[in-house]
Amino acid sequence: MALASALLQVMLDAVRKTARPMLRDFGEVSQLQVSRKGPGDFVTAADLKAEDTLYELLMKARPGYGFLGEERGMIEGTDKSHTWIVDPIDGTTNFMHAMPHFAITVGLERRAPDGSSEIVAGVTYNPVMNELFWAEKGKGCYLNDQRIRVAGRRDLSESLIATGLPFIGKSGHAQAIKDIHAIGQRVAGIRRLGSAALDFAWVAAGRYDAFYERGLKPWDVAAGILFVTEAGGSVTTIEADGDPKTGVSILASNSELHPQLRKVLQAS
Ligand code: IPD
């Protein structure tokens, strides 16, 4: 990619390399080794293998950085200034069902001496569609070689909104149903495709007008927060205070729709 820095190039190469064996496993539904982590929450051998590959490639480039992965948790580094934040397959359930909507996603978080932190680089790759979303702080957001921007819609009644729905056995399910009911009365459509990382990327590309979800994790949102802000949108928690990087509550859209959606969700 023409504009990518050397470090971003490392991230791009890492996700492309990680994708190769994943694509060989994709579609082999009966061959996948699947374990259940909790209600409606699965991990396959492909997730574990992909996280190992990402760990190896990213840590080789920056050996001192910390590494936070969905499957292996936090591995502290000697250099506390940066942490790789990784979801090897965001959309594991889709992957298990041979649905081509999942992604490898990597964010790079930089921590300042005062303890504040920000995401400075991110990549999200859907290998089946060969769609590689990437951004660096202050340099815009890209899909493959094309610069992308959030959609310009201002009217909630014309907008298409993405969200997630926790499994019925998980806390947050009842609230998510209430949110869908409240939002669904005001918008043109709601989609739940099953990959938060791609939901953000699709907001950045203007395919969706907004994405909201409660109960996500840092690895689901790291790259995506940077994508939407670099594509000209706004990302906050639904409550508007607190740090969206935790993933606990997320609202991402253009700045016209953002306050309208926040009002509806805060009241639901
Ligand atoms: C899941 C996806 C899904 C979201 C879930 C996440 P995973 O990630 O992002 O869209 O609704 O909350 O856990 O488990 O497939 O990596």
CSV table of C-alpha atoms and ligand atoms in Angstrom, one decimal:
chain,number,residue,atom,x,y,z
A,1,MET,CA,0.0,0.0,0.0
A,2,ALA,CA,1.5,3.2,-1.2
A,3,LEU,CA,1.1,5.4,1.9
A,4,ALA,CA,1.6,2.8,4.6
A,5,SER,CA,4.4,3.3,7.1
A,6,ALA,CA,6.9,0.5,7.7
A,7,LEU,CA,5.1,-0.5,10.9
A,8,LEU,CA,1.7,-0.6,9.2
A,9,GLN,CA,3.3,-2.7,6.4
A,10,VAL,CA,4.3,-5.3,9.1
A,11,MET,CA,0.6,-5.4,10.2
A,12,LEU,CA,-0.6,-5.8,6.6
A,13,ASP,CA,1.9,-8.5,5.9
A,14,ALA,CA,1.0,-10.3,9.2
A,15,VAL,CA,-2.7,-10.5,8.5
A,16,ARG,CA,-2.2,-11.6,4.9
A,17,LYS,CA,0.1,-14.4,6.0
A,18,THR,CA,-2.2,-15.4,8.8
A,19,ALA,CA,-5.1,-15.6,6.3
A,20,ARG,CA,-3.5,-18.3,4.0
A,21,PRO,CA,-4.1,-21.4,6.2
A,22,MET,CA,-7.4,-19.9,7.4
A,23,LEU,CA,-8.7,-19.9,3.9
A,24,ARG,CA,-7.7,-23.5,3.5
A,25,ASP,CA,-9.7,-24.3,6.7
A,26,PHE,CA,-12.7,-22.1,5.6
A,27,GLY,CA,-15.6,-24.2,4.4
A,28,GLU,CA,-14.3,-27.5,5.9
A,29,VAL,CA,-17.1,-27.3,8.4
A,30,SER,CA,-16.9,-30.9,9.6
A,31,GLN,CA,-13.1,-30.8,10.0
A,32,LEU,CA,-12.9,-27.7,12.3
A,33,GLN,CA,-11.9,-28.5,15.8
A,34,VAL,CA,-14.4,-26.5,17.9
A,35,SER,CA,-14.5,-25.9,21.6
A,36,ARG,CA,-17.2,-23.9,23.5
A,37,LYS,CA,-15.9,-21.1,25.7
A,38,GLY,CA,-19.3,-20.1,27.1
A,39,PRO,CA,-23.0,-19.8,26.0
A,40,GLY,CA,-22.9,-19.1,22.2
A,41,ASP,CA,-19.1,-18.5,22.4
A,42,PHE,CA,-16.8,-20.8,20.4
A,43,VAL,CA,-13.2,-21.1,19.5
A,44,THR,CA,-11.7,-23.2,16.7
A,45,ALA,CA,-8.2,-24.6,16.2
A,46,ALA,CA,-8.0,-22.0,13.3
A,47,ASP,CA,-8.5,-19.1,15.8
A,48,LEU,CA,-5.7,-20.5,18.0
A,49,LYS,CA,-3.4,-21.1,15.1
A,50,ALA,CA,-4.0,-17.6,13.7
A,51,GLU,CA,-3.4,-15.9,17.0
A,52,ASP,CA,0.0,-17.8,17.3
A,53,THR,CA,1.0,-16.7,13.8
A,54,LEU,CA,0.1,-13.1,14.6
A,55,TYR,CA,2.0,-13.2,17.9
A,56,GLU,CA,5.1,-14.5,16.1
A,57,LEU,CA,5.0,-12.0,13.3
A,58,LEU,CA,4.1,-8.9,15.3
A,59,MET,CA,6.5,-9.6,18.2
A,60,LYS,CA,9.3,-10.3,15.8
A,61,ALA,CA,8.9,-6.8,14.4
A,62,ARG,CA,8.6,-5.1,17.8
A,63,PRO,CA,9.8,-7.6,20.5
A,64,GLY,CA,9.2,-5.3,23.5
A,65,TYR,CA,5.5,-4.5,22.8
A,66,GLY,CA,2.7,-6.0,24.9
A,67,PHE,CA,0.2,-8.3,23.2
A,68,LEU,CA,-3.5,-8.7,24.0
A,69,GLY,CA,-5.2,-11.4,22.1
A,70,GLU,CA,-8.8,-12.7,22.3
A,71,GLU,CA,-7.7,-16.3,22.9
A,72,ARG,CA,-4.5,-16.0,24.9
A,73,GLY,CA,-5.2,-12.8,26.9
A,74,MET,CA,-2.6,-10.2,27.9
A,75,ILE,CA,1.1,-10.9,27.5
A,76,GLU,CA,3.0,-7.9,29.0
A,77,GLY,CA,6.0,-6.5,27.1
A,78,THR,CA,9.1,-4.7,28.4
A,79,ASP,CA,8.1,-1.6,26.4
A,80,LYS,CA,4.9,-0.4,28.1
A,81,SER,CA,4.4,2.3,25.5
A,82,HIS,CA,2.7,0.1,22.9
A,83,THR,CA,0.3,-3.0,22.8
A,84,TRP,CA,-0.8,-5.1,19.9
A,85,ILE,CA,-4.6,-5.8,20.3
A,86,VAL,CA,-5.6,-8.8,18.2
A,87,ASP,CA,-8.7,-10.8,17.3
A,88,PRO,CA,-7.5,-13.7,15.1
A,89,ILE,CA,-11.0,-14.4,13.8
A,90,ASP,CA,-13.7,-11.8,14.5
A,91,GLY,CA,-16.9,-13.6,13.5
A,92,THR,CA,-15.9,-17.1,14.6
A,93,THR,CA,-19.5,-18.3,14.4
A,94,ASN,CA,-19.7,-17.2,10.8
A,95,PHE,CA,-16.4,-19.0,10.1
A,96,MET,CA,-17.7,-22.2,11.6
A,97,HIS,CA,-20.8,-22.1,9.4
A,98,ALA,CA,-18.8,-21.4,6.2
A,99,MET,CA,-20.2,-17.8,6.0
A,100,PRO,CA,-17.8,-15.5,4.3
A,101,HIS,CA,-18.1,-12.7,6.8
A,102,PHE,CA,-15.3,-12.8,9.3
A,103,ALA,CA,-12.0,-10.9,9.7
A,104,ILE,CA,-8.6,-10.9,11.2
A,105,THR,CA,-8.2,-7.6,13.1
A,106,VAL,CA,-5.2,-5.9,14.7
A,107,GLY,CA,-4.9,-2.6,16.4
A,108,LEU,CA,-1.9,-0.9,17.8
A,109,GLU,CA,-2.4,1.1,21.1
A,110,ARG,CA,0.1,3.8,22.2
A,111,ARG,CA,0.2,4.7,25.9
A,112,ALA,CA,1.4,8.2,26.9
A,113,PRO,CA,3.4,8.7,30.2
A,114,ASP,CA,0.3,10.2,31.8
A,115,GLY,CA,-1.5,6.8,31.3
A,116,SER,CA,-3.8,8.0,28.5
A,117,SER,CA,-3.8,5.8,25.4
A,118,GLU,CA,-5.0,5.9,21.8
A,119,ILE,CA,-5.1,3.5,18.8
A,120,VAL,CA,-2.5,4.7,16.3
A,121,ALA,CA,-2.8,2.0,13.6
A,122,GLY,CA,-5.3,-0.7,12.7
A,123,VAL,CA,-5.9,-3.4,10.0
A,124,THR,CA,-9.0,-5.6,9.5
A,125,TYR,CA,-8.9,-8.2,6.7
A,126,ASN,CA,-11.7,-10.2,5.3
A,127,PRO,CA,-9.7,-12.8,3.4
A,128,VAL,CA,-12.7,-14.4,1.5
A,129,MET,CA,-13.7,-11.0,0.0
A,130,ASN,CA,-10.0,-9.9,-0.2
A,131,GLU,CA,-11.0,-6.7,1.6
A,132,LEU,CA,-8.2,-5.1,3.6
A,133,PHE,CA,-9.2,-2.1,5.7
A,134,TRP,CA,-6.4,-0.1,7.3
A,135,ALA,CA,-5.7,3.2,8.9
A,136,GLU,CA,-3.0,5.2,10.7
A,137,LYS,CA,-3.6,8.1,13.0
A,138,GLY,CA,-4.0,11.3,11.0
A,139,LYS,CA,-3.6,9.7,7.6
A,140,GLY,CA,-7.2,8.7,6.7
A,141,CYS,CA,-8.8,5.2,6.3
A,142,TYR,CA,-8.4,2.9,3.3
A,143,LEU,CA,-10.0,-0.1,1.8
A,144,ASN,CA,-7.3,-1.8,-0.2
A,145,ASP,CA,-5.9,1.2,-2.2
A,146,GLN,CA,-9.0,3.4,-2.0
A,147,ARG,CA,-9.6,6.1,0.6
A,148,ILE,CA,-12.9,5.6,2.3
A,149,ARG,CA,-15.3,7.9,4.2
A,150,VAL,CA,-18.4,7.6,6.4
A,151,ALA,CA,-21.7,8.1,4.6
A,152,GLY,CA,-23.3,11.5,4.7
A,153,ARG,CA,-26.9,10.6,5.6
A,154,ARG,CA,-28.5,13.0,8.1
A,155,ASP,CA,-32.0,11.4,8.3
A,156,LEU,CA,-32.3,8.5,10.7
A,157,SER,CA,-35.3,7.2,8.8
A,158,GLU,CA,-33.1,6.6,5.7
A,159,SER,CA,-30.2,5.0,7.6
A,160,LEU,CA,-29.0,1.4,7.7
A,161,ILE,CA,-27.7,0.4,11.2
A,162,ALA,CA,-25.5,-2.5,12.3
A,163,THR,CA,-25.5,-4.0,15.7
A,164,GLY,CA,-24.8,-7.3,17.6
A,165,LEU,CA,-27.0,-9.5,19.7
A,166,PRO,CA,-25.6,-11.5,22.6
A,167,PHE,CA,-26.6,-15.1,22.9
A,168,ILE,CA,-29.8,-15.5,25.0
A,169,GLY,CA,-27.7,-17.1,27.8
A,170,LYS,CA,-25.5,-14.0,28.1
A,171,SER,CA,-26.1,-10.9,30.2
A,172,GLY,CA,-27.0,-8.0,27.9
A,173,HIS,CA,-29.4,-10.0,25.7
A,174,ALA,CA,-32.5,-8.4,27.1
A,175,GLN,CA,-31.1,-4.9,26.8
A,176,ALA,CA,-30.0,-5.6,23.2
A,177,ILE,CA,-33.6,-6.6,22.3
A,178,LYS,CA,-34.9,-3.4,23.8
A,179,ASP,CA,-32.3,-1.4,21.8
A,180,ILE,CA,-33.3,-3.1,18.6
A,181,HIS,CA,-36.9,-2.4,19.3
A,182,ALA,CA,-36.2,1.3,20.0
A,183,ILE,CA,-33.8,1.8,17.0
A,184,GLY,CA,-35.9,-0.4,14.6
A,185,GLN,CA,-38.9,2.0,14.8
A,186,ARG,CA,-36.8,4.9,13.5
A,187,VAL,CA,-34.4,3.6,10.8
A,188,ALA,CA,-34.6,2.1,7.4
A,189,GLY,CA,-33.0,-1.2,8.4
A,190,ILE,CA,-31.0,-3.1,11.0
A,191,ARG,CA,-28.3,-5.7,10.2
A,192,ARG,CA,-26.6,-8.2,12.5
A,193,LEU,CA,-24.0,-9.9,10.4
A,194,GLY,CA,-21.8,-11.2,13.2
A,195,SER,CA,-18.4,-9.4,13.1
A,196,ALA,CA,-18.0,-6.2,15.0
A,197,ALA,CA,-14.6,-5.5,13.4
A,198,LEU,CA,-16.3,-5.6,10.0
A,199,ASP,CA,-19.3,-3.6,11.3
A,200,PHE,CA,-16.9,-0.7,12.1
A,201,ALA,CA,-15.0,-1.1,8.8
A,202,TRP,CA,-18.3,-1.0,6.9
A,203,VAL,CA,-19.3,2.2,8.7
A,204,ALA,CA,-16.0,3.7,7.7
A,205,ALA,CA,-16.7,2.7,4.1
A,206,GLY,CA,-20.2,4.3,4.1
A,207,ARG,CA,-22.0,0.9,3.7
A,208,TYR,CA,-23.6,1.2,7.1
A,209,ASP,CA,-24.6,4.6,8.5
A,210,ALA,CA,-23.9,3.5,12.1
A,211,PHE,CA,-22.9,0.6,14.3
A,212,TYR,CA,-23.7,0.3,18.0
A,213,GLU,CA,-23.3,-2.6,20.4
A,214,ARG,CA,-22.9,-3.2,24.1
A,215,GLY,CA,-20.7,-5.8,25.8
A,216,LEU,CA,-17.8,-6.0,23.3
A,217,LYS,CA,-14.1,-6.5,24.2
A,218,PRO,CA,-11.1,-4.3,23.3
A,219,TRP,CA,-10.0,-6.7,20.5
A,220,ASP,CA,-13.4,-6.4,18.8
A,221,VAL,CA,-13.1,-2.5,18.6
A,222,ALA,CA,-9.4,-1.4,18.5
A,223,ALA,CA,-8.9,-1.1,14.8
A,224,GLY,CA,-12.5,-0.1,14.1
A,225,ILE,CA,-12.5,2.9,16.4
A,226,LEU,CA,-9.5,4.3,14.4
A,227,PHE,CA,-11.2,3.5,11.0
A,228,VAL,CA,-14.4,5.4,11.8
A,229,THR,CA,-12.6,8.4,13.2
A,230,GLU,CA,-10.1,8.5,10.3
A,231,ALA,CA,-13.0,8.2,7.8
A,232,GLY,CA,-14.6,11.3,9.3
A,233,GLY,CA,-17.0,9.8,11.8
A,234,SER,CA,-17.5,9.9,15.6
A,235,VAL,CA,-17.0,7.0,18.0
A,236,THR,CA,-18.0,7.2,21.7
A,237,THR,CA,-19.7,5.0,24.2
A,238,ILE,CA,-23.5,5.1,24.1
A,239,GLU,CA,-23.4,7.0,27.4
A,240,ALA,CA,-20.9,9.5,25.8
A,241,ASP,CA,-18.6,9.3,28.8
A,242,GLY,CA,-16.1,6.5,29.5
A,243,ASP,CA,-13.6,5.0,27.1
A,244,PRO,CA,-15.0,3.3,23.9
A,245,LYS,CA,-11.7,1.3,23.7
A,246,THR,CA,-12.9,-1.0,26.4
A,247,GLY,CA,-15.7,-2.1,24.0
A,248,VAL,CA,-18.3,-2.2,26.9
A,249,SER,CA,-20.5,0.2,24.9
A,250,ILE,CA,-20.0,1.5,21.4
A,251,LEU,CA,-21.7,4.0,19.1
A,252,ALA,CA,-20.0,4.8,15.7
A,253,SER,CA,-21.5,6.9,12.9
A,254,ASN,CA,-21.2,10.2,11.1
A,255,SER,CA,-21.5,13.2,13.3
A,256,GLU,CA,-25.0,14.1,12.1
A,257,LEU,CA,-26.6,10.8,13.1
A,258,HIS,CA,-24.5,10.2,16.2
A,259,PRO,CA,-26.4,12.5,18.7
A,260,GLN,CA,-29.8,11.2,17.3
A,261,LEU,CA,-28.8,7.6,17.8
A,262,ARG,CA,-27.3,8.3,21.2
A,263,LYS,CA,-30.6,9.9,22.4
A,264,VAL,CA,-32.6,6.8,21.3
A,265,LEU,CA,-30.2,4.3,22.8
A,266,GLN,CA,-29.8,6.2,26.1
A,267,ALA,CA,-33.6,6.2,26.5
A,268,SER,CA,-34.0,2.5,25.7
B,1,IPD,C1,-18.0,-11.5,18.1
B,1,IPD,C2,-18.4,-10.7,16.9
B,1,IPD,C3,-19.9,-10.4,17.0
B,1,IPD,C4,-20.3,-9.7,18.3
B,1,IPD,C5,-19.8,-10.5,19.5
B,1,IPD,C6,-18.3,-10.8,19.4
B,1,IPD,P1,-15.9,-13.2,18.0
B,1,IPD,O1,-16.6,-11.7,18.1
B,1,IPD,O2,-17.7,-9.5,16.8
B,1,IPD,O3,-20.3,-9.5,15.9
B,1,IPD,O4,-21.7,-9.5,18.3
B,1,IPD,O5,-20.1,-9.8,20.7
B,1,IPD,O6,-17.9,-11.6,20.5
B,1,IPD,O7,-16.3,-14.0,19.2
B,1,IPD,O8,-16.4,-13.8,16.7
B,1,IPD,O9,-14.5,-12.9,17.9
